[in-house]
Structures are given as C-alpha cells and as structure tokens.
Tab-separated table of C-alpha atoms and ligand atoms in Angstrom:
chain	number	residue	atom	x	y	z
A	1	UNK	CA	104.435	83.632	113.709
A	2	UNK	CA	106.336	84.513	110.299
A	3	UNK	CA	103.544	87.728	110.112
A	4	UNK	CA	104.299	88.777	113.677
A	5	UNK	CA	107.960	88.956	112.989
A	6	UNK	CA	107.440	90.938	109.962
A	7	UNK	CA	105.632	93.273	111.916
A	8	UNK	CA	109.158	93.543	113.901
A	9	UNK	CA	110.414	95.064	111.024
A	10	UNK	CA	107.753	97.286	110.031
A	11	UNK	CA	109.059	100.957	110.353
A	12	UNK	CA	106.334	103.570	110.765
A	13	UNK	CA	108.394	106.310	109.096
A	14	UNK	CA	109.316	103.931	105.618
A	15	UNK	CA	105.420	102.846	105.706
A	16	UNK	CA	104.506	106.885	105.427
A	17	UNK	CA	106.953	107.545	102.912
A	18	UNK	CA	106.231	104.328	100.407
A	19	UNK	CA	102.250	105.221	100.908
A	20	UNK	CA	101.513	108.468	101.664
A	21	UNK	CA	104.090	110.550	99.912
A	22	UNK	CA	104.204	111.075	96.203
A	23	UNK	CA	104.182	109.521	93.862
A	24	UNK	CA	101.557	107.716	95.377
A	25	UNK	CA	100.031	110.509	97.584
A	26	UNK	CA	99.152	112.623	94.101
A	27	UNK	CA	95.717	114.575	94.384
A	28	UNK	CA	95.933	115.780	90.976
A	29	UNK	CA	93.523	112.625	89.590
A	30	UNK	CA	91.291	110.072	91.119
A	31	UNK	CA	93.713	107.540	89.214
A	32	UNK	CA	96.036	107.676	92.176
A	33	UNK	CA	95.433	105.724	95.062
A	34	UNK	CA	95.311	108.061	97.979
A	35	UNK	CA	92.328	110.078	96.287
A	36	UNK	CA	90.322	107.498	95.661
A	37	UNK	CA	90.714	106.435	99.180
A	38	UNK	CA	90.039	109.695	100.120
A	39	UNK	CA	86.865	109.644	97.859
A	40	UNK	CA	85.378	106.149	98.709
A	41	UNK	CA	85.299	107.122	102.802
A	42	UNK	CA	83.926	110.939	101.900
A	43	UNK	CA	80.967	109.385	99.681
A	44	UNK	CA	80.834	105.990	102.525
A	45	UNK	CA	79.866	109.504	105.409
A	46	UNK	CA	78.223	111.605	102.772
A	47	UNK	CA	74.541	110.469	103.642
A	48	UNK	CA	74.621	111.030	107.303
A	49	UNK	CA	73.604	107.175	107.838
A	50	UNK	CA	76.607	105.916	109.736
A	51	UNK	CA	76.871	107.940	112.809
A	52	UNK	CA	76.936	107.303	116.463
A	53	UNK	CA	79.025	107.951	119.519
A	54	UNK	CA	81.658	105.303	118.909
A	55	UNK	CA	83.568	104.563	115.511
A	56	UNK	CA	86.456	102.398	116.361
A	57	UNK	CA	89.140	102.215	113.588
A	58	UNK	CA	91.291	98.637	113.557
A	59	UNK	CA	94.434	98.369	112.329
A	60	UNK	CA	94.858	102.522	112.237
A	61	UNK	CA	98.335	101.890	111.792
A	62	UNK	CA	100.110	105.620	111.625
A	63	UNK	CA	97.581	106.857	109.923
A	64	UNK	CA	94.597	109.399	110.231
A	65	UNK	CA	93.105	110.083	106.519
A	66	UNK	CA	90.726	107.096	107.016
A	67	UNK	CA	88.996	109.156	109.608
A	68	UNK	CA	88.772	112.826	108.508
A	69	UNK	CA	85.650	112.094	106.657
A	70	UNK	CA	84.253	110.112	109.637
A	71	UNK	CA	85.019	112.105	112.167
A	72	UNK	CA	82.356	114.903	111.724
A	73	UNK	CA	79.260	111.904	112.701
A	74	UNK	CA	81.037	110.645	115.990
A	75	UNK	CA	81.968	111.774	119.171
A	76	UNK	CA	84.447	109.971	119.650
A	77	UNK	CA	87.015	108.000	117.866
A	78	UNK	CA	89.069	104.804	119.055
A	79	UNK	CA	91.766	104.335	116.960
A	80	UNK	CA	93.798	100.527	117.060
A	81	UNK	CA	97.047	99.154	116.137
A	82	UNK	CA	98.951	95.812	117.023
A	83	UNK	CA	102.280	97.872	116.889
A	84	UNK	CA	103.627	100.635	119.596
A	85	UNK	CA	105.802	102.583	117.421
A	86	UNK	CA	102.411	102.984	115.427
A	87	UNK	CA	100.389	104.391	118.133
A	88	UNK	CA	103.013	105.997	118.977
A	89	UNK	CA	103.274	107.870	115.805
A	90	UNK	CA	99.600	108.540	115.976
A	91	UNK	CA	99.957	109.999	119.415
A	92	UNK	CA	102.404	112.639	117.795
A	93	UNK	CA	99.686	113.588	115.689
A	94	UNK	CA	96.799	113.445	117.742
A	95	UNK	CA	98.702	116.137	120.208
A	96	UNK	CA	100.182	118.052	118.020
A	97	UNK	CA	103.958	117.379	119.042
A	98	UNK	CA	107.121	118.513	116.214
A	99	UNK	CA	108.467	115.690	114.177
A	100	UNK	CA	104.462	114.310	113.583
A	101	UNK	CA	103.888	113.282	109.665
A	102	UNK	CA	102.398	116.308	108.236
A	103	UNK	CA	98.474	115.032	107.046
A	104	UNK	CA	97.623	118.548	106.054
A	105	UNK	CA	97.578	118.017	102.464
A	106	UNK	CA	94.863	115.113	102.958
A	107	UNK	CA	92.940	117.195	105.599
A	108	UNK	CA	92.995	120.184	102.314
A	109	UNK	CA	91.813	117.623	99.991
A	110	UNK	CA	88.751	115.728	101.690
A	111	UNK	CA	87.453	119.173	102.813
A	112	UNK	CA	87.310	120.152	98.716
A	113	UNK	CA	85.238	116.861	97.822
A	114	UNK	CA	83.489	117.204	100.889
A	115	UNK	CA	82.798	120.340	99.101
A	116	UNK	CA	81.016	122.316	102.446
A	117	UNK	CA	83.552	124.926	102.398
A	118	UNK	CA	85.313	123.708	105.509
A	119	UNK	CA	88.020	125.492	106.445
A	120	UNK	CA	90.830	122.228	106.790
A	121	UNK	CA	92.262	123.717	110.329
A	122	UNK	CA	88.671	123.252	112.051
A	123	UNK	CA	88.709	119.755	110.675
A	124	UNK	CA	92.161	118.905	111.557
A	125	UNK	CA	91.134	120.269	115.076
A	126	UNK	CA	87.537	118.626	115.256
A	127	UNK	CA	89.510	114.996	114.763
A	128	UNK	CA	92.762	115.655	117.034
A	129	UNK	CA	89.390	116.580	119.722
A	130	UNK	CA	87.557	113.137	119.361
A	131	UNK	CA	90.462	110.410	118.875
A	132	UNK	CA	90.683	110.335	122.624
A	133	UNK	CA	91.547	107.044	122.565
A	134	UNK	CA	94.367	104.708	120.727
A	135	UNK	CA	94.347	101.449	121.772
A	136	UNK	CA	96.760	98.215	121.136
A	137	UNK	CA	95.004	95.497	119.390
A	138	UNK	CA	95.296	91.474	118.521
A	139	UNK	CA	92.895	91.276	115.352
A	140	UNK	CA	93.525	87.060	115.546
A	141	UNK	CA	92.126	86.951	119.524
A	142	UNK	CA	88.209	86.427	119.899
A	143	UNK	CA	88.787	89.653	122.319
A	144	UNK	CA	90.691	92.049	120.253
A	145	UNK	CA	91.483	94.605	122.436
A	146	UNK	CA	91.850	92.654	125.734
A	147	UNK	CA	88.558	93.286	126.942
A	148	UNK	CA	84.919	94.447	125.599
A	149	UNK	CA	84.502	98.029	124.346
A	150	UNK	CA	81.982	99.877	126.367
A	151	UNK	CA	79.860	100.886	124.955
A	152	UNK	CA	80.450	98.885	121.443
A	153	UNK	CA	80.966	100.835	118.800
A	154	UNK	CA	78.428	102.452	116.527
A	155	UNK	CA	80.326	101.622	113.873
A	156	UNK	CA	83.710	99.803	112.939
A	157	UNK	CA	86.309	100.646	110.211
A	158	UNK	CA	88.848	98.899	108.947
A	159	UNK	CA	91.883	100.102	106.330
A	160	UNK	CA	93.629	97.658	104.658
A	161	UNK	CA	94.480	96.152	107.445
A	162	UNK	CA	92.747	92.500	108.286
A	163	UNK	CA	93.945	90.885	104.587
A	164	UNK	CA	97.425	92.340	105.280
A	165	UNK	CA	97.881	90.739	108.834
A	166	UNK	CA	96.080	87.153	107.851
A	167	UNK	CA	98.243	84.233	106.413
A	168	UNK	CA	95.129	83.060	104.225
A	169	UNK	CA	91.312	83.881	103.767
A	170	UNK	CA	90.399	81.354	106.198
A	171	UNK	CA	92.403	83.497	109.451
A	172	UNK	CA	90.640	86.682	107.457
A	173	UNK	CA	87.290	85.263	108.144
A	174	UNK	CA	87.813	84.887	111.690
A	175	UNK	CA	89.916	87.839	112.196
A	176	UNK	CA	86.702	89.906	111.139
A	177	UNK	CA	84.199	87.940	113.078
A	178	UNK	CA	86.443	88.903	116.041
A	179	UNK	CA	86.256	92.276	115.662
A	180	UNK	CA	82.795	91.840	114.511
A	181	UNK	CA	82.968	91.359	118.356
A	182	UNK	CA	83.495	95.262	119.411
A	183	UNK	CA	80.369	96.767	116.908
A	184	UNK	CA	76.798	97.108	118.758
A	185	UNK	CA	73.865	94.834	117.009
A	186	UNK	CA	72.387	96.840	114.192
A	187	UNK	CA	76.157	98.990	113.833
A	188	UNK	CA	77.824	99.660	110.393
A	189	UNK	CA	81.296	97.629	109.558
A	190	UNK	CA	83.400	100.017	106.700
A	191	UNK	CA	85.949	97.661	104.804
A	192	UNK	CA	88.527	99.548	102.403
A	193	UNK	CA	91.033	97.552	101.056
A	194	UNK	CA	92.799	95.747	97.973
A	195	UNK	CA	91.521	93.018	96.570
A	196	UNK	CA	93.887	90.554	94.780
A	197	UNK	CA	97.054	92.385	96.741
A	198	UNK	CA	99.731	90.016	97.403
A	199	UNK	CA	102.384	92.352	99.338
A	200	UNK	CA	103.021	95.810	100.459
A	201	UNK	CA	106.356	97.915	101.711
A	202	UNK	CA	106.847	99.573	105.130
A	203	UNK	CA	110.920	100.172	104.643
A	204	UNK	CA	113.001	97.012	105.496
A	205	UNK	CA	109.915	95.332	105.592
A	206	UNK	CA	108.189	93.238	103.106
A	207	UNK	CA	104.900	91.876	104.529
A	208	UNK	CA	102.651	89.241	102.693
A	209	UNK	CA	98.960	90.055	102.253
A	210	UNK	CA	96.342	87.499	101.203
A	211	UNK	CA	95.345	88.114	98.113
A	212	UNK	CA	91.430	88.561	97.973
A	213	UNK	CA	88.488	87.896	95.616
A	214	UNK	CA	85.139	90.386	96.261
A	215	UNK	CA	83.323	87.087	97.178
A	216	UNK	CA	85.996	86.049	99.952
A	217	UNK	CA	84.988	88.958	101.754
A	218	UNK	CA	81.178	88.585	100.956
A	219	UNK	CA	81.405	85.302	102.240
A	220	UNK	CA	83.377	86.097	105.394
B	301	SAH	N1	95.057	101.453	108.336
B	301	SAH	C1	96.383	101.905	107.905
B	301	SAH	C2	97.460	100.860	108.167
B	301	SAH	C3	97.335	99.563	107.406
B	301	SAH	S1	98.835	98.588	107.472
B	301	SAH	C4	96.317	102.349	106.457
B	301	SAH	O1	95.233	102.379	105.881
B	301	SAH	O2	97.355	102.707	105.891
B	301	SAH	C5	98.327	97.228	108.478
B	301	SAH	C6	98.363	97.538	109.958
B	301	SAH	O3	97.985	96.366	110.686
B	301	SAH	C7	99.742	97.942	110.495
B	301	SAH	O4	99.629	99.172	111.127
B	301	SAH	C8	100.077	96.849	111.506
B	301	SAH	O5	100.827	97.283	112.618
B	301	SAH	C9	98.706	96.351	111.906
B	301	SAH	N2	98.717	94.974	112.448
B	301	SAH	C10	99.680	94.018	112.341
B	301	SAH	N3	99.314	92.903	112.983
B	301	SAH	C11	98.105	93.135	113.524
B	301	SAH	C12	97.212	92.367	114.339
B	301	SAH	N4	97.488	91.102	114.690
B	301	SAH	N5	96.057	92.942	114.731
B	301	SAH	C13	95.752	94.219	114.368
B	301	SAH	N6	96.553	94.988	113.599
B	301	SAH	C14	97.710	94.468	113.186
C-alpha cells in the first residue's frame, strides 16, 4: 500500500529529468550510467540469439532506450507500466505528437556501438512501427496484465523496475515468477537493474527500492 501511494506521486516529467538528462544522461564515458545501460542491452541483442515475434517490456515506465537495441529481432513490441501518465507519455512518443521527451540523443548513441552504420531516423522509425502495443500492468498479480498474452512472449525484459516496486526480496521473487507467467517455455527473461539500490527520484517522489544482492536474484 505505502509503494502504491508513492507511485501517486511519481511524475513522469521529474523521473526524465533526474534520469535521463545530464548529468546522468552523459555519453562521453561508459562511467555514466545511461551508456552503460545503453551498452549492456546492445551487447545482450548483439548475437542474434534472443529474437522472436513478441518481446514484452515490464515496467517500461516513460521510457524507450531499453528497447532500441531490441527492437531490430522482434516484430513486435508490448511495452507495460502500472501508471497512466506513463503510458501516456510513451504514447507521445510512440506517435510522434509535440511536447514527447526527445530520445534522439540515445537513438544517436546505440546506433554508434551498434556500430552497423545505421542511420538513427530508420531506427527511431523501425521502433515507433513495432511498439503497437502499451499495456497497464500489476507486476504483484499472478496475471499481470489482466489476462494471458497471446501468443506469450518470445522474450521478456525488465528495467529496473521489479526491485523498485517490491517492499522486500521475498514480493521480488514472486513478482518475477508472475511475469515469468507472460514468456513462452524455452523464451529469454533480460533483467537490468541495480543491485544494492535503496531509493531513486521521480520529482516529489521518493520511492524505496529493495536493495539486492546478485544471489537474490539468482535465487529468485
Ligand atoms: N523501465 C523504466 C522505468 C523504471 S521505474 C526505466 O528503465 O527507467 C519503475 C516503473 O515501475 C515505473 O514506471 C512505475 O510506474 C512502474 N510500476 C510501479 N508499480 C508497478 C507495479 N505494481 N507493476 C508494474 N510496474 C509498476
């Protein structure tokens, strides 16, 4: 209950800003966070391994970078979020309205490590093309979305999202074997995340994460 009402508070707009803006948002070195985001997910797709039709993304919140390496191996994208005013900040993007955060910068970047000489506009446009959906989502219900995905996905990401809605590493556990729940027998689950994080900022609101050892996730 005390996580739900922070998520009251969370403000799309303040979440961009404290993340995704300098100084954090600086691609000059892989020291900074957003670039070695950018660089986990574009060596995570590099092989060609994960691919499918479906790649659901939980907890998208209002953001897209966690997909512009992904989205060249699906054909479609689902992306998730508990909170309106997040999908509906997404849906800006997605169509291309005035107003929308401006992800160009990150689109620039992954298409230099991807290194293939991509020109960023024809990856901006291949992702707004496949995230056809973006669906509401209850990580802590055994049926996250309301009702099965169909198909299930071919594979399931996840951005620092299930240890920063779960009070404690037991509710983590089960919050992954719910969505666990929407990925096809055999598919490929992509974790990125913080380990040992105990809080992050999204404007006037503060909201508690549990703070994670590499073998709390192993185990769950
Ligand atoms: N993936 C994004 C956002 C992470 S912030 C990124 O990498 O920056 C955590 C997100 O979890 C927020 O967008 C929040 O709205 C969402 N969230 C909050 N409660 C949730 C719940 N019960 N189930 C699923 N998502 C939830």
């Amino acid at each position: 209950a005390a996580l739900r009402e922070g998520y009251e508070r969370f403000d799309p707009r303040a979440y961009l800003r404290n993340n995704y803006l300098p100084p954090r948002a600086d691609f000059s070195s892989e020291e900074f966070v957003v670039p070695w985001k950018l660089r986990c997910l574009a060596e995570t797709f590099a092989s060609g391994e994960i691919r499918g039709r479906t790649l659901i993304d939980v907890g998208s919140g209002p953001t897209i970078y966690q997909l512009l390496s992904a989205c060249d191996h699906f054909e479609e994208i689902v992306a998730t979020d508990y909170l309106a005013v997040n999908r509906e900040e997404l849906g800006r993007w997605a169509r291309g309205e005035p107003g929308a955060f401006d992800w160009s910068p990150f689109i620039q970047h992954v298409c230099k490590i991807e290194g293939r000489g991509e020109p960023w506009q024809d990856k901006e446009r291949r992702l707004r093309e496949r995230l056809r959906r973006i669906l509401p989502i209850d990580v802590h219900r055994p049926d996250p979305l309301g009702c099965p995905l169909s198909p299930p996905a071919d594979a399931l990401l996840s951005a620092f999202c299930l240890e920063a809605v779960s009070p404690d590493r037991a509710a983590f556990a089960r919050a992954l074997l719910h969505v666990g729940s929407l990925l096809r027998p055999g598919g490929h689950a992509l974790l990125l995340g913080a380990l040992g994080e105990s809080f992050y900022l999204a404007g006037p609101a503060r909201l508690p994460v549990v703070p994670l050892a590499l073998s709390d996730v192993r185990a769950a």
